[in-house]
Amino acid sequence: MNVIGTIDRPLTHDPKKQAPMPTPTSEPSGSATPDVTTIGAHAARQNRTREMQLIPEALARAHMRDRMREADAERRAVRLVAARRMQRRAERVSMRARRALAMAVMN
């Protein structure tokens, strides 16, 4: 199926509602389907490009990147809190051992 569009926003099959989507110069030739030319499409629809069609997907990817970064920061913070708790516990155990050793030497 040679239809240009996104999963969330597929192109309509109505030729009057389709607009030509020129291939950007940054893409290699032959990487996508050829341009669609439709007579009768509204002038406002004529300037849509593949990048504009993919904007919602790019925004979703950026949002997910931000969420992943936040989750990583949260995991690091939780690990840091756990490490500090273990360090305090180890210090208390060490002090108890020192006291016990001092009491054994004193007797």
PDB file of N, CA and C in Angstrom:
ATOM      1  N   MET A   1       0.842  -1.179   0.000  1.00  0.00           N
ATOM      2  CA  MET A   1       0.000   0.000   0.000  1.00  0.00           C
ATOM      3  C   MET A   1       0.882   1.236   0.000  1.00  0.00           C
ATOM      4  N   ASN A   2       0.794   2.065  -1.021  1.00  0.00           N
ATOM      5  CA  ASN A   2       1.652   3.237  -1.158  1.00  0.00           C
ATOM      6  C   ASN A   2       0.913   4.498  -0.749  1.00  0.00           C
ATOM      7  N   VAL A   3       0.580   4.603   0.533  1.00  0.00           N
ATOM      8  CA  VAL A   3      -0.119   5.774   1.044  1.00  0.00           C
ATOM      9  C   VAL A   3       0.789   6.457   2.050  1.00  0.00           C
ATOM     10  N   ILE A   4       0.951   7.765   1.888  1.00  0.00           N
ATOM     11  CA  ILE A   4       1.783   8.528   2.808  1.00  0.00           C
ATOM     12  C   ILE A   4       0.894   9.013   3.941  1.00  0.00           C
ATOM     13  N   GLY A   5       1.337   8.863   5.157  1.00  0.00           N
ATOM     14  CA  GLY A   5       0.579   9.324   6.304  1.00  0.00           C
ATOM     15  C   GLY A   5       1.198   8.766   7.562  1.00  0.00           C
ATOM     16  N   THR A   6       0.537   8.960   8.659  1.00  0.00           N
ATOM     17  CA  THR A   6       1.015   8.411   9.909  1.00  0.00           C
ATOM     18  C   THR A   6       0.018   7.399  10.420  1.00  0.00           C
ATOM     19  N   ILE A   7       0.399   6.673  11.464  1.00  0.00           N
ATOM     20  CA  ILE A   7      -0.503   5.682  12.032  1.00  0.00           C
ATOM     21  C   ILE A   7      -1.718   6.378  12.628  1.00  0.00           C
ATOM     22  N   ASP A   8      -1.486   7.471  13.334  1.00  0.00           N
ATOM     23  CA  ASP A   8      -2.580   8.181  13.989  1.00  0.00           C
ATOM     24  C   ASP A   8      -3.400   9.024  13.023  1.00  0.00           C
ATOM     25  N   ARG A   9      -2.764   9.502  11.970  1.00  0.00           N
ATOM     26  CA  ARG A   9      -3.450  10.390  11.031  1.00  0.00           C
ATOM     27  C   ARG A   9      -3.224   9.923   9.594  1.00  0.00           C
ATOM     28  N   PRO A  10      -3.887   8.847   9.195  1.00  0.00           N
ATOM     29  CA  PRO A  10      -3.699   8.381   7.820  1.00  0.00           C
ATOM     30  C   PRO A  10      -4.359   9.341   6.834  1.00  0.00           C
ATOM     31  N   LEU A  11      -3.818   9.361   5.639  1.00  0.00           N
ATOM     32  CA  LEU A  11      -4.423  10.197   4.609  1.00  0.00           C
ATOM     33  C   LEU A  11      -5.779   9.626   4.237  1.00  0.00           C
ATOM     34  N   THR A  12      -6.671  10.498   3.894  1.00  0.00           N
ATOM     35  CA  THR A  12      -7.992  10.057   3.470  1.00  0.00           C
ATOM     36  C   THR A  12      -7.906   9.459   2.071  1.00  0.00           C
ATOM     37  N   HIS A  13      -8.863   8.644   1.737  1.00  0.00           N
ATOM     38  CA  HIS A  13      -8.893   8.059   0.397  1.00  0.00           C
ATOM     39  C   HIS A  13      -9.687   8.931  -0.569  1.00  0.00           C
ATOM     40  N   ASP A  14     -10.253  10.022  -0.071  1.00  0.00           N
ATOM     41  CA  ASP A  14     -11.003  10.941  -0.914  1.00  0.00           C
ATOM     42  C   ASP A  14     -10.020  11.835  -1.658  1.00  0.00           C
ATOM     43  N   PRO A  15      -9.945  11.749  -2.993  1.00  0.00           N
ATOM     44  CA  PRO A  15      -8.951  12.541  -3.737  1.00  0.00           C
ATOM     45  C   PRO A  15      -9.132  14.043  -3.582  1.00  0.00           C
ATOM     46  N   LYS A  16     -10.355  14.496  -3.335  1.00  0.00           N
ATOM     47  CA  LYS A  16     -10.574  15.932  -3.215  1.00  0.00           C
ATOM     48  C   LYS A  16      -9.992  16.488  -1.920  1.00  0.00           C
ATOM     49  N   LYS A  17      -9.794  15.638  -0.929  1.00  0.00           N
ATOM     50  CA  LYS A  17      -9.257  16.093   0.350  1.00  0.00           C
ATOM     51  C   LYS A  17      -7.749  15.891   0.460  1.00  0.00           C
ATOM     52  N   GLN A  18      -7.165  15.215  -0.515  1.00  0.00           N
ATOM     53  CA  GLN A  18      -5.720  14.993  -0.462  1.00  0.00           C
ATOM     54  C   GLN A  18      -4.993  16.172  -1.071  1.00  0.00           C
ATOM     55  N   ALA A  19      -3.833  16.439  -0.520  1.00  0.00           N
ATOM     56  CA  ALA A  19      -3.006  17.516  -1.035  1.00  0.00           C
ATOM     57  C   ALA A  19      -1.650  16.934  -1.401  1.00  0.00           C
ATOM     58  N   PRO A  20      -0.990  17.522  -2.383  1.00  0.00           N
ATOM     59  CA  PRO A  20       0.343  17.006  -2.722  1.00  0.00           C
ATOM     60  C   PRO A  20       1.309  17.231  -1.576  1.00  0.00           C
ATOM     61  N   MET A  21       2.118  16.230  -1.323  1.00  0.00           N
ATOM     62  CA  MET A  21       3.146  16.328  -0.283  1.00  0.00           C
ATOM     63  C   MET A  21       4.503  16.202  -0.956  1.00  0.00           C
ATOM     64  N   PRO A  22       5.142  17.313  -1.265  1.00  0.00           N
ATOM     65  CA  PRO A  22       6.427  17.235  -1.961  1.00  0.00           C
ATOM     66  C   PRO A  22       7.491  16.585  -1.088  1.00  0.00           C
ATOM     67  N   THR A  23       8.382  15.851  -1.731  1.00  0.00           N
ATOM     68  CA  THR A  23       9.464  15.201  -1.010  1.00  0.00           C
ATOM     69  C   THR A  23      10.497  16.247  -0.626  1.00  0.00           C
ATOM     70  N   PRO A  24      10.876  16.330   0.647  1.00  0.00           N
ATOM     71  CA  PRO A  24      11.887  17.317   1.042  1.00  0.00           C
ATOM     72  C   PRO A  24      13.238  17.011   0.392  1.00  0.00           C
ATOM     73  N   THR A  25      14.032  18.043   0.221  1.00  0.00           N
ATOM     74  CA  THR A  25      15.334  17.858  -0.422  1.00  0.00           C
ATOM     75  C   THR A  25      16.308  17.112   0.472  1.00  0.00           C
ATOM     76  N   SER A  26      16.023  17.032   1.777  1.00  0.00           N
ATOM     77  CA  SER A  26      16.943  16.355   2.691  1.00  0.00           C
ATOM     78  C   SER A  26      16.853  14.838   2.582  1.00  0.00           C
ATOM     79  N   GLU A  27      15.773  14.329   1.986  1.00  0.00           N
ATOM     80  CA  GLU A  27      15.622  12.883   1.843  1.00  0.00           C
ATOM     81  C   GLU A  27      16.297  12.405   0.563  1.00  0.00           C
ATOM     82  N   PRO A  28      16.875  11.210   0.586  1.00  0.00           N
ATOM     83  CA  PRO A  28      17.446  10.680  -0.645  1.00  0.00           C
ATOM     84  C   PRO A  28      16.352  10.339  -1.649  1.00  0.00           C
ATOM     85  N   SER A  29      16.682  10.419  -2.912  1.00  0.00           N
ATOM     86  CA  SER A  29      15.671  10.137  -3.924  1.00  0.00           C
ATOM     87  C   SER A  29      15.296   8.663  -3.896  1.00  0.00           C
ATOM     88  N   GLY A  30      14.012   8.406  -4.112  1.00  0.00           N
ATOM     89  CA  GLY A  30      13.535   7.035  -4.126  1.00  0.00           C
ATOM     90  C   GLY A  30      13.237   6.485  -2.750  1.00  0.00           C
ATOM     91  N   SER A  31      13.302   7.314  -1.713  1.00  0.00           N
ATOM     92  CA  SER A  31      13.075   6.820  -0.356  1.00  0.00           C
ATOM     93  C   SER A  31      11.603   6.809   0.007  1.00  0.00           C
ATOM     94  N   ALA A  32      10.776   7.479  -0.765  1.00  0.00           N
ATOM     95  CA  ALA A  32       9.353   7.539  -0.446  1.00  0.00           C
ATOM     96  C   ALA A  32       8.555   7.438  -1.736  1.00  0.00           C
ATOM     97  N   THR A  33       7.256   7.408  -1.590  1.00  0.00           N
ATOM     98  CA  THR A  33       6.397   7.332  -2.758  1.00  0.00           C
ATOM     99  C   THR A  33       6.421   8.665  -3.489  1.00  0.00           C
ATOM    100  N   PRO A  34       6.115   8.669  -4.762  1.00  0.00           N
ATOM    101  CA  PRO A  34       6.151   9.931  -5.509  1.00  0.00           C
ATOM    102  C   PRO A  34       5.070  10.905  -5.022  1.00  0.00           C
ATOM    103  N   ASP A  35       5.259  12.180  -5.395  1.00  0.00           N
ATOM    104  CA  ASP A  35       4.304  13.214  -5.000  1.00  0.00           C
ATOM    105  C   ASP A  35       2.921  12.913  -5.569  1.00  0.00           C
ATOM    106  N   VAL A  36       1.900  13.295  -4.810  1.00  0.00           N
ATOM    107  CA  VAL A  36       0.526  13.118  -5.257  1.00  0.00           C
ATOM    108  C   VAL A  36       0.042  14.454  -5.770  1.00  0.00           C
ATOM    109  N   THR A  37      -0.499  14.482  -6.951  1.00  0.00           N
ATOM    110  CA  THR A  37      -1.059  15.724  -7.476  1.00  0.00           C
ATOM    111  C   THR A  37      -2.551  15.519  -7.625  1.00  0.00           C
ATOM    112  N   THR A  38      -3.301  16.410  -7.038  1.00  0.00           N
ATOM    113  CA  THR A  38      -4.756  16.306  -7.070  1.00  0.00           C
ATOM    114  C   THR A  38      -5.329  17.639  -7.476  1.00  0.00           C
ATOM    115  N   ILE A  39      -6.183  17.628  -8.452  1.00  0.00           N
ATOM    116  CA  ILE A  39      -6.839  18.857  -8.886  1.00  0.00           C
ATOM    117  C   ILE A  39      -8.043  19.079  -7.988  1.00  0.00           C
ATOM    118  N   GLY A  40      -8.249  20.311  -7.548  1.00  0.00           N
ATOM    119  CA  GLY A  40      -9.399  20.634  -6.726  1.00  0.00           C
ATOM    120  C   GLY A  40      -9.099  20.662  -5.236  1.00  0.00           C
ATOM    121  N   ALA A  41      -7.881  20.363  -4.822  1.00  0.00           N
ATOM    122  CA  ALA A  41      -7.553  20.434  -3.398  1.00  0.00           C
ATOM    123  C   ALA A  41      -7.523  21.892  -2.983  1.00  0.00           C
ATOM    124  N   HIS A  42      -7.903  22.154  -1.756  1.00  0.00           N
ATOM    125  CA  HIS A  42      -7.935  23.532  -1.266  1.00  0.00           C
ATOM    126  C   HIS A  42      -6.524  24.096  -1.216  1.00  0.00           C
ATOM    127  N   ALA A  43      -6.424  25.398  -1.404  1.00  0.00           N
ATOM    128  CA  ALA A  43      -5.112  26.051  -1.395  1.00  0.00           C
ATOM    129  C   ALA A  43      -4.440  25.930  -0.028  1.00  0.00           C
ATOM    130  N   ALA A  44      -5.239  25.897   1.026  1.00  0.00           N
ATOM    131  CA  ALA A  44      -4.657  25.783   2.364  1.00  0.00           C
ATOM    132  C   ALA A  44      -3.985  24.432   2.563  1.00  0.00           C
ATOM    133  N   ARG A  45      -4.454  23.421   1.863  1.00  0.00           N
ATOM    134  CA  ARG A  45      -3.881  22.088   2.001  1.00  0.00           C
ATOM    135  C   ARG A  45      -2.651  21.895   1.114  1.00  0.00           C
ATOM    136  N   GLN A  46      -2.374  22.828   0.234  1.00  0.00           N
ATOM    137  CA  GLN A  46      -1.292  22.660  -0.725  1.00  0.00           C
ATOM    138  C   GLN A  46       0.091  22.731  -0.077  1.00  0.00           C
ATOM    139  N   ASN A  47       0.222  23.391   1.066  1.00  0.00           N
ATOM    140  CA  ASN A  47       1.544  23.602   1.629  1.00  0.00           C
ATOM    141  C   ASN A  47       1.911  22.577   2.692  1.00  0.00           C
ATOM    142  N   ARG A  48       1.143  21.497   2.831  1.00  0.00           N
ATOM    143  CA  ARG A  48       1.510  20.477   3.812  1.00  0.00           C
ATOM    144  C   ARG A  48       2.705  19.678   3.316  1.00  0.00           C
ATOM    145  N   THR A  49       3.606  19.378   4.204  1.00  0.00           N
ATOM    146  CA  THR A  49       4.770  18.575   3.851  1.00  0.00           C
ATOM    147  C   THR A  49       4.789  17.337   4.731  1.00  0.00           C
ATOM    148  N   ARG A  50       5.658  16.422   4.411  1.00  0.00           N
ATOM    149  CA  ARG A  50       5.772  15.209   5.207  1.00  0.00           C
ATOM    150  C   ARG A  50       6.147  15.552   6.654  1.00  0.00           C
ATOM    151  N   GLU A  51       7.011  16.574   6.840  1.00  0.00           N
ATOM    152  CA  GLU A  51       7.391  16.960   8.196  1.00  0.00           C
ATOM    153  C   GLU A  51       6.183  17.430   8.995  1.00  0.00           C
ATOM    154  N   MET A  52       5.291  18.178   8.351  1.00  0.00           N
ATOM    155  CA  MET A  52       4.098  18.638   9.048  1.00  0.00           C
ATOM    156  C   MET A  52       3.201  17.462   9.403  1.00  0.00           C
ATOM    157  N   GLN A  53       3.148  16.466   8.536  1.00  0.00           N
ATOM    158  CA  GLN A  53       2.336  15.289   8.831  1.00  0.00           C
ATOM    159  C   GLN A  53       2.889  14.538  10.039  1.00  0.00           C
ATOM    160  N   LEU A  54       4.208  14.577  10.224  1.00  0.00           N
ATOM    161  CA  LEU A  54       4.848  13.803  11.282  1.00  0.00           C
ATOM    162  C   LEU A  54       5.062  14.590  12.572  1.00  0.00           C
ATOM    163  N   ILE A  55       4.599  15.827  12.638  1.00  0.00           N
ATOM    164  CA  ILE A  55       4.784  16.646  13.841  1.00  0.00           C
ATOM    165  C   ILE A  55       4.200  15.981  15.083  1.00  0.00           C
ATOM    166  N   PRO A  56       2.974  15.429  15.048  1.00  0.00           N
ATOM    167  CA  PRO A  56       2.459  14.796  16.272  1.00  0.00           C
ATOM    168  C   PRO A  56       3.339  13.636  16.748  1.00  0.00           C
ATOM    169  N   GLU A  57       3.864  12.869  15.829  1.00  0.00           N
ATOM    170  CA  GLU A  57       4.743  11.763  16.229  1.00  0.00           C
ATOM    171  C   GLU A  57       6.044  12.288  16.814  1.00  0.00           C
ATOM    172  N   ALA A  58       6.596  13.358  16.238  1.00  0.00           N
ATOM    173  CA  ALA A  58       7.829  13.941  16.775  1.00  0.00           C
ATOM    174  C   ALA A  58       7.580  14.497  18.175  1.00  0.00           C
ATOM    175  N   LEU A  59       6.427  15.133  18.378  1.00  0.00           N
ATOM    176  CA  LEU A  59       6.100  15.641  19.713  1.00  0.00           C
ATOM    177  C   LEU A  59       5.959  14.499  20.712  1.00  0.00           C
ATOM    178  N   ALA A  60       5.342  13.410  20.283  1.00  0.00           N
ATOM    179  CA  ALA A  60       5.189  12.254  21.179  1.00  0.00           C
ATOM    180  C   ALA A  60       6.549  11.671  21.535  1.00  0.00           C
ATOM    181  N   ARG A  61       7.467  11.593  20.558  1.00  0.00           N
ATOM    182  CA  ARG A  61       8.809  11.084  20.847  1.00  0.00           C
ATOM    183  C   ARG A  61       9.541  12.000  21.835  1.00  0.00           C
ATOM    184  N   ALA A  62       9.424  13.308  21.636  1.00  0.00           N
ATOM    185  CA  ALA A  62      10.075  14.256  22.546  1.00  0.00           C
ATOM    186  C   ALA A  62       9.489  14.132  23.954  1.00  0.00           C
ATOM    187  N   HIS A  63       8.167  13.972  24.029  1.00  0.00           N
ATOM    188  CA  HIS A  63       7.520  13.809  25.336  1.00  0.00           C
ATOM    189  C   HIS A  63       8.016  12.539  26.018  1.00  0.00           C
ATOM    190  N   MET A  64       8.122  11.456  25.263  1.00  0.00           N
ATOM    191  CA  MET A  64       8.597  10.195  25.852  1.00  0.00           C
ATOM    192  C   MET A  64      10.056  10.311  26.291  1.00  0.00           C
ATOM    193  N   ARG A  65      10.880  11.029  25.520  1.00  0.00           N
ATOM    194  CA  ARG A  65      12.273  11.246  25.925  1.00  0.00           C
ATOM    195  C   ARG A  65      12.320  11.984  27.262  1.00  0.00           C
ATOM    196  N   ASP A  66      11.485  13.020  27.402  1.00  0.00           N
ATOM    197  CA  ASP A  66      11.444  13.770  28.657  1.00  0.00           C
ATOM    198  C   ASP A  66      10.997  12.879  29.812  1.00  0.00           C
ATOM    199  N   ARG A  67       9.972  12.054  29.560  1.00  0.00           N
ATOM    200  CA  ARG A  67       9.485  11.158  30.616  1.00  0.00           C
ATOM    201  C   ARG A  67      10.563  10.145  31.014  1.00  0.00           C
ATOM    202  N   MET A  68      11.304   9.631  30.028  1.00  0.00           N
ATOM    203  CA  MET A  68      12.383   8.670  30.328  1.00  0.00           C
ATOM    204  C   MET A  68      13.484   9.347  31.136  1.00  0.00           C
ATOM    205  N   ARG A  69      13.814  10.594  30.773  1.00  0.00           N
ATOM    206  CA  ARG A  69      14.833  11.338  31.526  1.00  0.00           C
ATOM    207  C   ARG A  69      14.372  11.561  32.960  1.00  0.00           C
ATOM    208  N   GLU A  70      13.091  11.923  33.151  1.00  0.00           N
ATOM    209  CA  GLU A  70      12.557  12.107  34.503  1.00  0.00           C
ATOM    210  C   GLU A  70      12.598  10.799  35.290  1.00  0.00           C
ATOM    211  N   ALA A  71      12.249   9.688  34.643  1.00  0.00           N
ATOM    212  CA  ALA A  71      12.258   8.390  35.327  1.00  0.00           C
ATOM    213  C   ALA A  71      13.681   8.006  35.737  1.00  0.00           C
ATOM    214  N   ASP A  72      14.647   8.269  34.854  1.00  0.00           N
ATOM    215  CA  ASP A  72      16.048   7.978  35.199  1.00  0.00           C
ATOM    216  C   ASP A  72      16.501   8.819  36.391  1.00  0.00           C
ATOM    217  N   ALA A  73      16.140  10.098  36.392  1.00  0.00           N
ATOM    218  CA  ALA A  73      16.517  10.970  37.514  1.00  0.00           C
ATOM    219  C   ALA A  73      15.870  10.483  38.807  1.00  0.00           C
ATOM    220  N   GLU A  74      14.606  10.054  38.716  1.00  0.00           N
ATOM    221  CA  GLU A  74      13.922   9.542  39.908  1.00  0.00           C
ATOM    222  C   GLU A  74      14.597   8.280  40.427  1.00  0.00           C
ATOM    223  N   ARG A  75      14.987   7.380  39.502  1.00  0.00           N
ATOM    224  CA  ARG A  75      15.680   6.147  39.927  1.00  0.00           C
ATOM    225  C   ARG A  75      17.011   6.468  40.597  1.00  0.00           C
ATOM    226  N   ARG A  76      17.758   7.431  40.030  1.00  0.00           N
ATOM    227  CA  ARG A  76      19.030   7.828  40.645  1.00  0.00           C
ATOM    228  C   ARG A  76      18.809   8.401  42.034  1.00  0.00           C
ATOM    229  N   ALA A  77      17.772   9.213  42.200  1.00  0.00           N
ATOM    230  CA  ALA A  77      17.483   9.801  43.510  1.00  0.00           C
ATOM    231  C   ALA A  77      17.131   8.714  44.521  1.00  0.00           C
ATOM    232  N   VAL A  78      16.328   7.739  44.105  1.00  0.00           N
ATOM    233  CA  VAL A  78      15.953   6.652  45.019  1.00  0.00           C
ATOM    234  C   VAL A  78      17.184   5.850  45.412  1.00  0.00           C
ATOM    235  N   ARG A  79      18.065   5.569  44.437  1.00  0.00           N
ATOM    236  CA  ARG A  79      19.299   4.833  44.749  1.00  0.00           C
ATOM    237  C   ARG A  79      20.185   5.623  45.717  1.00  0.00           C
ATOM    238  N   LEU A  80      20.266   6.935  45.530  1.00  0.00           N
ATOM    239  CA  LEU A  80      21.084   7.770  46.409  1.00  0.00           C
ATOM    240  C   LEU A  80      20.539   7.741  47.838  1.00  0.00           C
ATOM    241  N   VAL A  81      19.220   7.846  47.987  1.00  0.00           N
ATOM    242  CA  VAL A  81      18.608   7.800  49.323  1.00  0.00           C
ATOM    243  C   VAL A  81      18.897   6.458  49.977  1.00  0.00           C
ATOM    244  N   ALA A  82      18.770   5.363  49.220  1.00  0.00           N
ATOM    245  CA  ALA A  82      19.041   4.032  49.775  1.00  0.00           C
ATOM    246  C   ALA A  82      20.509   3.908  50.175  1.00  0.00           C
ATOM    247  N   ALA A  83      21.416   4.440  49.366  1.00  0.00           N
ATOM    248  CA  ALA A  83      22.845   4.362  49.689  1.00  0.00           C
ATOM    249  C   ALA A  83      23.160   5.144  50.963  1.00  0.00           C
ATOM    250  N   ARG A  84      22.552   6.316  51.107  1.00  0.00           N
ATOM    251  CA  ARG A  84      22.798   7.101  52.336  1.00  0.00           C
ATOM    252  C   ARG A  84      22.252   6.374  53.563  1.00  0.00           C
ATOM    253  N   ARG A  85      21.084   5.745  53.409  1.00  0.00           N
ATOM    254  CA  ARG A  85      20.506   4.992  54.527  1.00  0.00           C
ATOM    255  C   ARG A  85      21.424   3.838  54.920  1.00  0.00           C
ATOM    256  N   MET A  86      21.944   3.110  53.926  1.00  0.00           N
ATOM    257  CA  MET A  86      22.860   1.997  54.223  1.00  0.00           C
ATOM    258  C   MET A  86      24.157   2.494  54.856  1.00  0.00           C
ATOM    259  N   GLN A  87      24.634   3.669  54.408  1.00  0.00           N
ATOM    260  CA  GLN A  87      25.859   4.230  54.985  1.00  0.00           C
ATOM    261  C   GLN A  87      25.657   4.571  56.457  1.00  0.00           C
ATOM    262  N   ARG A  88      24.515   5.199  56.781  1.00  0.00           N
ATOM    263  CA  ARG A  88      24.248   5.520  58.196  1.00  0.00           C
ATOM    264  C   ARG A  88      24.141   4.251  59.032  1.00  0.00           C
ATOM    265  N   ARG A  89      23.503   3.230  58.473  1.00  0.00           N
ATOM    266  CA  ARG A  89      23.381   1.963  59.199  1.00  0.00           C
ATOM    267  C   ARG A  89      24.762   1.347  59.438  1.00  0.00           C
ATOM    268  N   ALA A  90      25.624   1.388  58.407  1.00  0.00           N
ATOM    269  CA  ALA A  90      26.973   0.838  58.544  1.00  0.00           C
ATOM    270  C   ALA A  90      27.774   1.617  59.583  1.00  0.00           C
ATOM    271  N   GLU A  91      27.592   2.939  59.624  1.00  0.00           N
ATOM    272  CA  GLU A  91      28.293   3.742  60.630  1.00  0.00           C
ATOM    273  C   GLU A  91      27.833   3.380  62.040  1.00  0.00           C
ATOM    274  N   ARG A  92      26.521   3.166  62.220  1.00  0.00           N
ATOM    275  CA  ARG A  92      26.022   2.773  63.550  1.00  0.00           C
ATOM    276  C   ARG A  92      26.577   1.413  63.964  1.00  0.00           C
ATOM    277  N   VAL A  93      26.617   0.471  63.022  1.00  0.00           N
ATOM    278  CA  VAL A  93      27.166  -0.858  63.321  1.00  0.00           C
ATOM    279  C   VAL A  93      28.645  -0.751  63.671  1.00  0.00           C
ATOM    280  N   SER A  94      29.367   0.093  62.954  1.00  0.00           N
ATOM    281  CA  SER A  94      30.791   0.284  63.215  1.00  0.00           C
ATOM    282  C   SER A  94      31.018   0.862  64.614  1.00  0.00           C
ATOM    283  N   MET A  95      30.199   1.854  64.975  1.00  0.00           N
ATOM    284  CA  MET A  95      30.335   2.432  66.317  1.00  0.00           C
ATOM    285  C   MET A  95      30.022   1.400  67.397  1.00  0.00           C
ATOM    286  N   ARG A  96      29.001   0.569  67.172  1.00  0.00           N
ATOM    287  CA  ARG A  96      28.667  -0.480  68.131  1.00  0.00           C
ATOM    288  C   ARG A  96      29.828  -1.458  68.290  1.00  0.00           C
ATOM    289  N   ALA A  97      30.450  -1.818  67.164  1.00  0.00           N
ATOM    290  CA  ALA A  97      31.584  -2.739  67.205  1.00  0.00           C
ATOM    291  C   ALA A  97      32.765  -2.113  67.950  1.00  0.00           C
ATOM    292  N   ARG A  98      33.017  -0.815  67.731  1.00  0.00           N
ATOM    293  CA  ARG A  98      34.105  -0.131  68.438  1.00  0.00           C
ATOM    294  C   ARG A  98      33.851  -0.117  69.944  1.00  0.00           C
ATOM    295  N   ARG A  99      32.590   0.185  70.299  1.00  0.00           N
ATOM    296  CA  ARG A  99      32.258   0.172  71.733  1.00  0.00           C
ATOM    297  C   ARG A  99      32.440  -1.193  72.345  1.00  0.00           C
ATOM    298  N   ALA A 100      31.979  -2.228  71.597  1.00  0.00           N
ATOM    299  CA  ALA A 100      32.115  -3.584  72.115  1.00  0.00           C
ATOM    300  C   ALA A 100      33.579  -3.951  72.269  1.00  0.00           C
ATOM    301  N   LEU A 101      34.424  -3.560  71.306  1.00  0.00           N
ATOM    302  CA  LEU A 101      35.859  -3.836  71.377  1.00  0.00           C
ATOM    303  C   LEU A 101      36.477  -3.089  72.563  1.00  0.00           C
ATOM    304  N   ALA A 102      36.083  -1.817  72.722  1.00  0.00           N
ATOM    305  CA  ALA A 102      36.619  -1.037  73.858  1.00  0.00           C
ATOM    306  C   ALA A 102      36.210  -1.653  75.185  1.00  0.00           C
ATOM    307  N   MET A 103      34.979  -2.137  75.291  1.00  0.00           N
ATOM    308  CA  MET A 103      34.532  -2.776  76.534  1.00  0.00           C
ATOM    309  C   MET A 103      35.314  -4.067  76.777  1.00  0.00           C
ATOM    310  N   ALA A 104      35.602  -4.801  75.714  1.00  0.00           N
ATOM    311  CA  ALA A 104      36.358  -6.064  75.867  1.00  0.00           C
ATOM    312  C   ALA A 104      37.790  -5.789  76.304  1.00  0.00           C
ATOM    313  N   VAL A 105      38.382  -4.724  75.787  1.00  0.00           N
ATOM    314  CA  VAL A 105      39.768  -4.383  76.156  1.00  0.00           C
ATOM    315  C   VAL A 105      39.815  -3.867  77.584  1.00  0.00           C
ATOM    316  N   MET A 106      38.783  -3.120  77.985  1.00  0.00           N
ATOM    317  CA  MET A 106      38.746  -2.563  79.345  1.00  0.00           C
ATOM    318  C   MET A 106      38.613  -3.667  80.389  1.00  0.00           C
ATOM    319  N   ASN A 107      37.930  -4.729  80.099  1.00  0.00           N
ATOM    320  CA  ASN A 107      37.715  -5.783  81.102  1.00  0.00           C
ATOM    321  C   ASN A 107      38.858  -6.695  81.129  1.00  0.00           C
TER     322      ASN A 107
END
